[in-house]
Coordinates of C-alpha atoms and ligand atoms in Angstrom, one line a residue:
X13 CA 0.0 -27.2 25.0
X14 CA -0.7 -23.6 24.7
X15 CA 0.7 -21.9 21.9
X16 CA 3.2 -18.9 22.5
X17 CA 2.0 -15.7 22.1
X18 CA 3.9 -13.5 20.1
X19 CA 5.7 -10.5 21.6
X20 CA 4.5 -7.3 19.6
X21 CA 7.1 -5.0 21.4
X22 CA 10.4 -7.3 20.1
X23 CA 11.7 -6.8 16.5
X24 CA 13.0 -10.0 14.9
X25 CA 16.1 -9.6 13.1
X26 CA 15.5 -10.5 9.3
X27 CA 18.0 -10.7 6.6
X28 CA 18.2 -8.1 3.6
X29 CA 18.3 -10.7 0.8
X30 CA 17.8 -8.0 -2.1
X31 CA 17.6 -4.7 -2.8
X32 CA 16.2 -3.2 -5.7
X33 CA 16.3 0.3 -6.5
X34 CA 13.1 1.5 -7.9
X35 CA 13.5 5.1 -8.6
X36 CA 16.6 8.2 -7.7
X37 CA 14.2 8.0 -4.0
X38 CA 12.5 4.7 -3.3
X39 CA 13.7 1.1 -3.3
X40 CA 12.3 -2.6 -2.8
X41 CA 13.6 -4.8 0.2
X42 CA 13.0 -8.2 0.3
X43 CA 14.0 -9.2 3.4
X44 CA 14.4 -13.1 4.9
X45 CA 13.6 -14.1 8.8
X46 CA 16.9 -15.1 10.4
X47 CA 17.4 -18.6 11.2
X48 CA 14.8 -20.5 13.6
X49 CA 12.1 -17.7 13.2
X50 CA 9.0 -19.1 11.5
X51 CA 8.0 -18.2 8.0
X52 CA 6.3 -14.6 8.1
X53 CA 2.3 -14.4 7.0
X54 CA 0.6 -11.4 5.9
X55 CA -3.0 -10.2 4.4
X56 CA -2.9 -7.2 1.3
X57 CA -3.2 -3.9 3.4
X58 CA -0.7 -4.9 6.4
X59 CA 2.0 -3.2 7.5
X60 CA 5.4 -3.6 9.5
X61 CA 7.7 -2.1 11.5
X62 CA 10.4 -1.9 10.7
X63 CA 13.7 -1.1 12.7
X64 CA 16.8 0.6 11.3
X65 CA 19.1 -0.6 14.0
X66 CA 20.6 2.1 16.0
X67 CA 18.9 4.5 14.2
X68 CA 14.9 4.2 14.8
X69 CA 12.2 2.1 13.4
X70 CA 9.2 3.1 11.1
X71 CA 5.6 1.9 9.9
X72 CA 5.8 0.3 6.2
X73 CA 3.1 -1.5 4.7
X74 CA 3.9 -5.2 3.4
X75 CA 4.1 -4.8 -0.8
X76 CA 5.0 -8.3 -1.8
X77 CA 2.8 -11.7 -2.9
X78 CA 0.6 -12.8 0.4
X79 CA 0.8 -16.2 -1.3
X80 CA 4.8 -16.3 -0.9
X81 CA 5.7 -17.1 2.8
X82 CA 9.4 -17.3 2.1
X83 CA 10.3 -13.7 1.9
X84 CA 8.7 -10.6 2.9
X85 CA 8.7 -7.6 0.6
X86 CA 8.4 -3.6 1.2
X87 CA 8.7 -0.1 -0.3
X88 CA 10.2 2.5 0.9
X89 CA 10.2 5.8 -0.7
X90 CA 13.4 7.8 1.5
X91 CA 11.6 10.9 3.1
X92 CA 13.3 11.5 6.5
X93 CA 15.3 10.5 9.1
X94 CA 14.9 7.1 8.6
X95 CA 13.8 6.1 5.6
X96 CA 16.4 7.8 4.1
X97 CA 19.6 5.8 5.8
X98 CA 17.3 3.0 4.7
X99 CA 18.7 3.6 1.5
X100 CA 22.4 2.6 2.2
X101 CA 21.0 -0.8 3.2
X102 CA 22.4 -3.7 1.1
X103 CA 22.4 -7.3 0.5
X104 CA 23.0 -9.1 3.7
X105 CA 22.3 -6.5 5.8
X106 CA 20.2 -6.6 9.4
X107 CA 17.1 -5.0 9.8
X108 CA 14.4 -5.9 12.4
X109 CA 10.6 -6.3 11.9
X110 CA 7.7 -6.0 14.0
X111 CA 4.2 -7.5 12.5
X112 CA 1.9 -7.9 10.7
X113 CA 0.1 -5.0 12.2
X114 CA -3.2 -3.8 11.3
X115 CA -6.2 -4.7 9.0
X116 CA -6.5 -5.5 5.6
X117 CA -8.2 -5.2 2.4
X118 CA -10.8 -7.1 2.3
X119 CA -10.2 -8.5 -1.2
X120 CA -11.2 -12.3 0.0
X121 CA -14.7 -11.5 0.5
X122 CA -15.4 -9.5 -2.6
X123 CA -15.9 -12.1 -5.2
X124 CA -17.6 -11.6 -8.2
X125 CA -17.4 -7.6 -7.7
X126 CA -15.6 -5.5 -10.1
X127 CA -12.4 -4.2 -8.3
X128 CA -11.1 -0.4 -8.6
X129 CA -7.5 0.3 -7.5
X130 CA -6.4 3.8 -6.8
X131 CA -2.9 4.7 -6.2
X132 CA -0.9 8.0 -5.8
X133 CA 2.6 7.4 -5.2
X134 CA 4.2 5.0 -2.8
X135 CA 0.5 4.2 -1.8
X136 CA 0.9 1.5 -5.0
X137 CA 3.2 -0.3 -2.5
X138 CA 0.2 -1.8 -0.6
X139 CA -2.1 -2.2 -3.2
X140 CA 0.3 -4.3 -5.2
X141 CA -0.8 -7.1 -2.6
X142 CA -4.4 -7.1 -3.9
X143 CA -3.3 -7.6 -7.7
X144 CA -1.2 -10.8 -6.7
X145 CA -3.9 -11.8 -4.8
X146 CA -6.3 -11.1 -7.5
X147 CA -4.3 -12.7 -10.4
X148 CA -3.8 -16.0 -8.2
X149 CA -7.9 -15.7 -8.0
X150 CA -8.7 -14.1 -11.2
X151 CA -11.8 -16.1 -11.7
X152 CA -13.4 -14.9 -8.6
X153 CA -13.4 -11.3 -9.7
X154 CA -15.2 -9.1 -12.6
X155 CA -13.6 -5.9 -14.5
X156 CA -9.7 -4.8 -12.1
X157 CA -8.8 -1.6 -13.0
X158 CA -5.3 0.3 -11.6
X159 CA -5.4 3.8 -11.7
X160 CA -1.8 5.1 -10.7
X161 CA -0.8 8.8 -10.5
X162 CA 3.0 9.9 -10.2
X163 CA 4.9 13.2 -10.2
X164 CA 6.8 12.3 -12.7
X165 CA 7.9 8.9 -15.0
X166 CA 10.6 9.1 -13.2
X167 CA 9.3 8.5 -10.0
X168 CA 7.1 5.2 -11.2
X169 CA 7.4 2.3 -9.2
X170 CA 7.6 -1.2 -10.1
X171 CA 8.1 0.2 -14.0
X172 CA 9.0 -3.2 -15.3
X173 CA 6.2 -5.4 -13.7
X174 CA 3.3 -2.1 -14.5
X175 CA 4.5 -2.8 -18.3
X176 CA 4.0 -6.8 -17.8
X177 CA 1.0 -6.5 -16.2
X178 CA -0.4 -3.6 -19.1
X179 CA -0.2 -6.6 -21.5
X180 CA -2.9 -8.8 -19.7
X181 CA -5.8 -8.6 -21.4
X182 CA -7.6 -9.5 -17.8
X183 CA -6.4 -6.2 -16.0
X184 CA -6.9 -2.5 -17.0
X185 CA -3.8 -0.4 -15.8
X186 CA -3.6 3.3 -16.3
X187 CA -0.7 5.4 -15.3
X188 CA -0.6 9.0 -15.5
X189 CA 1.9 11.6 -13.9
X190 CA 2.1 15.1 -13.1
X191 CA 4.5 16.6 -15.7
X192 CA 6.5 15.0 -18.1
X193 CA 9.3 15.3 -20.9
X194 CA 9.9 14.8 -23.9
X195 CA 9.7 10.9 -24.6
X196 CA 6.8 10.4 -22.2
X197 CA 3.9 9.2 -24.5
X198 CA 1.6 8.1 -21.6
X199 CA -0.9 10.2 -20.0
X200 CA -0.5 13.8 -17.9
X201 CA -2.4 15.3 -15.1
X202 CA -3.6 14.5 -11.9
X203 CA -5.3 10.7 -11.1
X204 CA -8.3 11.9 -11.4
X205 CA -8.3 12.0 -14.8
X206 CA -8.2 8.6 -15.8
X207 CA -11.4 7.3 -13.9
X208 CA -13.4 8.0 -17.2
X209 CA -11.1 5.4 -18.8
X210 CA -12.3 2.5 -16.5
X211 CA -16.3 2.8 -17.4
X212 CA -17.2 2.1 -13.8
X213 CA -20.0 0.0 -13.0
X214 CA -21.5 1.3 -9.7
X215 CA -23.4 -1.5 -9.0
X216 CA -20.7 -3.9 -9.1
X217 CA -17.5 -1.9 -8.1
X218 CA -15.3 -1.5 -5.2
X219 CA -12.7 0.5 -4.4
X220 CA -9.4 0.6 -2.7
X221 CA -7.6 4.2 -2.4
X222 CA -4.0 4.4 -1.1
X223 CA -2.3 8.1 -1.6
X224 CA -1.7 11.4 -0.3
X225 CA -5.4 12.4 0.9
X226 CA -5.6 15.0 -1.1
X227 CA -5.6 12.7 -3.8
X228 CA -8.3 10.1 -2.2
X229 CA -10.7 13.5 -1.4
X230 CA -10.3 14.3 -5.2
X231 CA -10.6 10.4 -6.3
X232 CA -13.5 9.8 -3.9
X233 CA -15.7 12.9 -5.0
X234 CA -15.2 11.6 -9.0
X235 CA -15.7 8.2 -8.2
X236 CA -19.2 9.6 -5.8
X237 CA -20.0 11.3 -9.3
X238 CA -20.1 8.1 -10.9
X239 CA -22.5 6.4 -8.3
X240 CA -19.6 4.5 -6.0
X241 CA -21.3 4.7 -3.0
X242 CA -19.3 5.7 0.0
X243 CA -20.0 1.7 1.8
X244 CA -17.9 0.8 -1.9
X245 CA -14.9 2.5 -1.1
X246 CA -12.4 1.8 1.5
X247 CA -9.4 3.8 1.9
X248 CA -5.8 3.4 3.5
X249 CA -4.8 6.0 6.4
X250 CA -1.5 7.4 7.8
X251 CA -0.7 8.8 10.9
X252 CA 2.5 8.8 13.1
X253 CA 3.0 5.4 14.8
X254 CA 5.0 4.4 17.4
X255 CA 4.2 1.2 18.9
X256 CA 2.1 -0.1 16.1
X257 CA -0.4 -2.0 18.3
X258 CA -2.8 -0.3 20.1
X259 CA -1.1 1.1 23.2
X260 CA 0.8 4.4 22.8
X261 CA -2.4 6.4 21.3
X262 CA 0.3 8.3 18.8
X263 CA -1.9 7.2 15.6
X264 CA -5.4 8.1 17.4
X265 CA -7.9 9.8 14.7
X266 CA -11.2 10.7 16.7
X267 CA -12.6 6.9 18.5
X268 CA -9.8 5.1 16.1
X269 CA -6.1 4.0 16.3
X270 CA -5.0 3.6 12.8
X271 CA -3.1 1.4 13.8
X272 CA -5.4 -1.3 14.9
X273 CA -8.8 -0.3 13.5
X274 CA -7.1 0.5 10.1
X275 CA -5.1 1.4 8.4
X276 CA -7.4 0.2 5.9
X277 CA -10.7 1.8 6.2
X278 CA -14.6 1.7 5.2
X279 CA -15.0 5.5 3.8
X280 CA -18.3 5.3 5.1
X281 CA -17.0 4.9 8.5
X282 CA -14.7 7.3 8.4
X283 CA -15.7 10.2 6.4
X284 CA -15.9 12.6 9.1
X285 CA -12.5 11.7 10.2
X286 CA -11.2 11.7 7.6
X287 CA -8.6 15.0 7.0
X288 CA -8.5 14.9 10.6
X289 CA -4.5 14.9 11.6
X290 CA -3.6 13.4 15.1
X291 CA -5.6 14.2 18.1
Ligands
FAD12 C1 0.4 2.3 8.0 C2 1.5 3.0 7.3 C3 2.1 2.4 6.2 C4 3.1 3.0 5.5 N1 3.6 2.4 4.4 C5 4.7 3.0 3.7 C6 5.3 2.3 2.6 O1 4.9 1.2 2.2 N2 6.3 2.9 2.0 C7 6.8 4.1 2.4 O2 7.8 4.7 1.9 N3 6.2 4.8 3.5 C8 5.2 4.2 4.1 N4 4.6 4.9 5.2 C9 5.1 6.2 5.6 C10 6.4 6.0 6.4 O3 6.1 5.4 7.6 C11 7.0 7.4 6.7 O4 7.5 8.0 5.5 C12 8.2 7.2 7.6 O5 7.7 6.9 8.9 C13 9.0 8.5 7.7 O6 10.0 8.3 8.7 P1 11.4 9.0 8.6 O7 12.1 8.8 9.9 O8 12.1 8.6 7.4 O9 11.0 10.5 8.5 P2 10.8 11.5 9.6 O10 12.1 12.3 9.8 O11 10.2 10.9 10.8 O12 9.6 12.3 9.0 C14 9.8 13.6 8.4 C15 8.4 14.3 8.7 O13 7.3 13.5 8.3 C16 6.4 13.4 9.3 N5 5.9 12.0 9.2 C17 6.6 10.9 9.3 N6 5.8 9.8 9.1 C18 4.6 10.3 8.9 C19 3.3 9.7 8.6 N7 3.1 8.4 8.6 N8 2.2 10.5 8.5 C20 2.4 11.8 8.5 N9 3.5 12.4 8.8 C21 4.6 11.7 8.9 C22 7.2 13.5 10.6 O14 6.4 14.0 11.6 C23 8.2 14.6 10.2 O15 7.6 15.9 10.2 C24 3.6 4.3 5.9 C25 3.0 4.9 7.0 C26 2.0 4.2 7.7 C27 1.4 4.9 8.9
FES13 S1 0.8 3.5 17.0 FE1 0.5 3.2 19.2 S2 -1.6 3.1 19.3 FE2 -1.3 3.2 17.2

């Protein structure tokens, strides 16, 4: 018998089964597939759908284990329209999903590389993927660095799991923000700043960038500096989505739908693209 094809254009109403306020502006869903619909499958980089009902639906990547099928995780940081009435969402709320959409990291084939993860704000949310898949595989991989810029320590996501992770004495995490107050006794300044720390190996390193671009230009040229060649470092792109899958055009960049070709990227593919906005 052949199997159904799955409808891209439906959103399948999923369960809020907790929320968890990560900062004044961003908070975790973890959300549950209604009754009947199969468990939900995703790779480190992926993104959803996802559709505020009666009020509009936008892209969000996937931030949770890939190795846990029973729940599905994401990130939102409340910026507009949508995001923002996100916020009043609570436990046993309705929300729809369309996905997996996309590409992914491709962690799986990098074994025995050291790993570099750069994140400036929100864009930790799809990174955090790669690090559960890297500590279920830990053997696989050399030296895994986080780098992780904020504004401010306020605005750090996933504070209490950071701090876990910090005491492993297989994973380097650095955090750094933009300004601080009294109390902070972490680093200041801008990402950038603590690639020093990680002693990168050129030869053996690759890197994943997920941030404002502004902040991947500035991490790429310092990483470049260091001898990470551009087929080393892949980045993750945003653009304005509305179908998510390849037909409406809306996240076109140049020959590429973000989309579908991305949103994770070789930089080497994309480097003359890249700062490009819609066209
Ligand atoms: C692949 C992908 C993954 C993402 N993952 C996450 C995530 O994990 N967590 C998270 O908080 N956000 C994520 N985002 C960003 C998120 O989709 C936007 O913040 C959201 O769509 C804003 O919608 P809104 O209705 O709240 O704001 P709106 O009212 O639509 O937006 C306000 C302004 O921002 C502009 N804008 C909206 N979205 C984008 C965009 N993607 N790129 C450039 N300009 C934009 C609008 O044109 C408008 O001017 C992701 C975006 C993409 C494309
Ligand atoms: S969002 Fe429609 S083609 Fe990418």
């Amino acid at each position: 018998m052949k199997a159904a094809t799955k409808d891209v254009t439906m959103a399948i109403p999923h369960l809020v089964q907790q929320f968890t306020k990560e900062t004044h502006d961003t908070f975790t869903l973890e959300l549950v597939p209604s009754a009947g619909n199969a468990q939900f499958s995703f790779k480190a980089g992926q993104f959803n759908m996802l559709y505020l009902y009666g009020v509009g639906e936008v892209p969000i990547s996937i931030s949770g284990d890939p190795d846990d099928e029973s729940k599905i995780a994401h990130t939102v940081r409340s910026y507009g329209a949508v995001t923002s009435r996100m916020m009043a969402l609570k436990k046993e709320d309705w929300i729809g999903i369309r996905g997996p959409f996309g590409n992914h990291w491709p962690i799986e084939k990098l074994s025995g590389h050291d790993i570099l993860l750069g994140a400036g704000g929100i864009g930790v949310a799809p990174l955090r993927p790669v690090l559960y898949y890297i500590l279920s595989h830990r053997e696989k991989y050399g030296k895994v660095a986080l780098i992780y810029g904020e504004r401010t320590p306020g605005d750090l996501i996933y504070r209490r799991q950071i701090e876990k992770w910090r005491g492993r004495f297989d994973l380097e995490i650095y955090v750094t923000v933009d300004s601080a107050r009294e109390g902070w006794r972490g680093d200041v300044g801008v990402v950038t700043t603590l690639i020093p720390k990680t002693r990168i190996d050129p030869l053996k390193t690759v890197a994943f960038l997920c941030g404002p671009e502004i902040m991947m230009y500035y991490t790429i040229q310092e990483i470049s500096k260091e001898g990470v060649t551009d087929d080393r470092i892949y980045i993750s792109m945003e653009r304005n989505m509305k179908c998510g899958s390849g037909f409406c055009g809306h996240c076109q960049v140049g020959p590429k739908f973000v989309c579908k070709h991305g949103p994770v990227f070789l930089f080497k593919d994309v480097k003359h693209l890249f700062w490009k906005r819609e066209m």
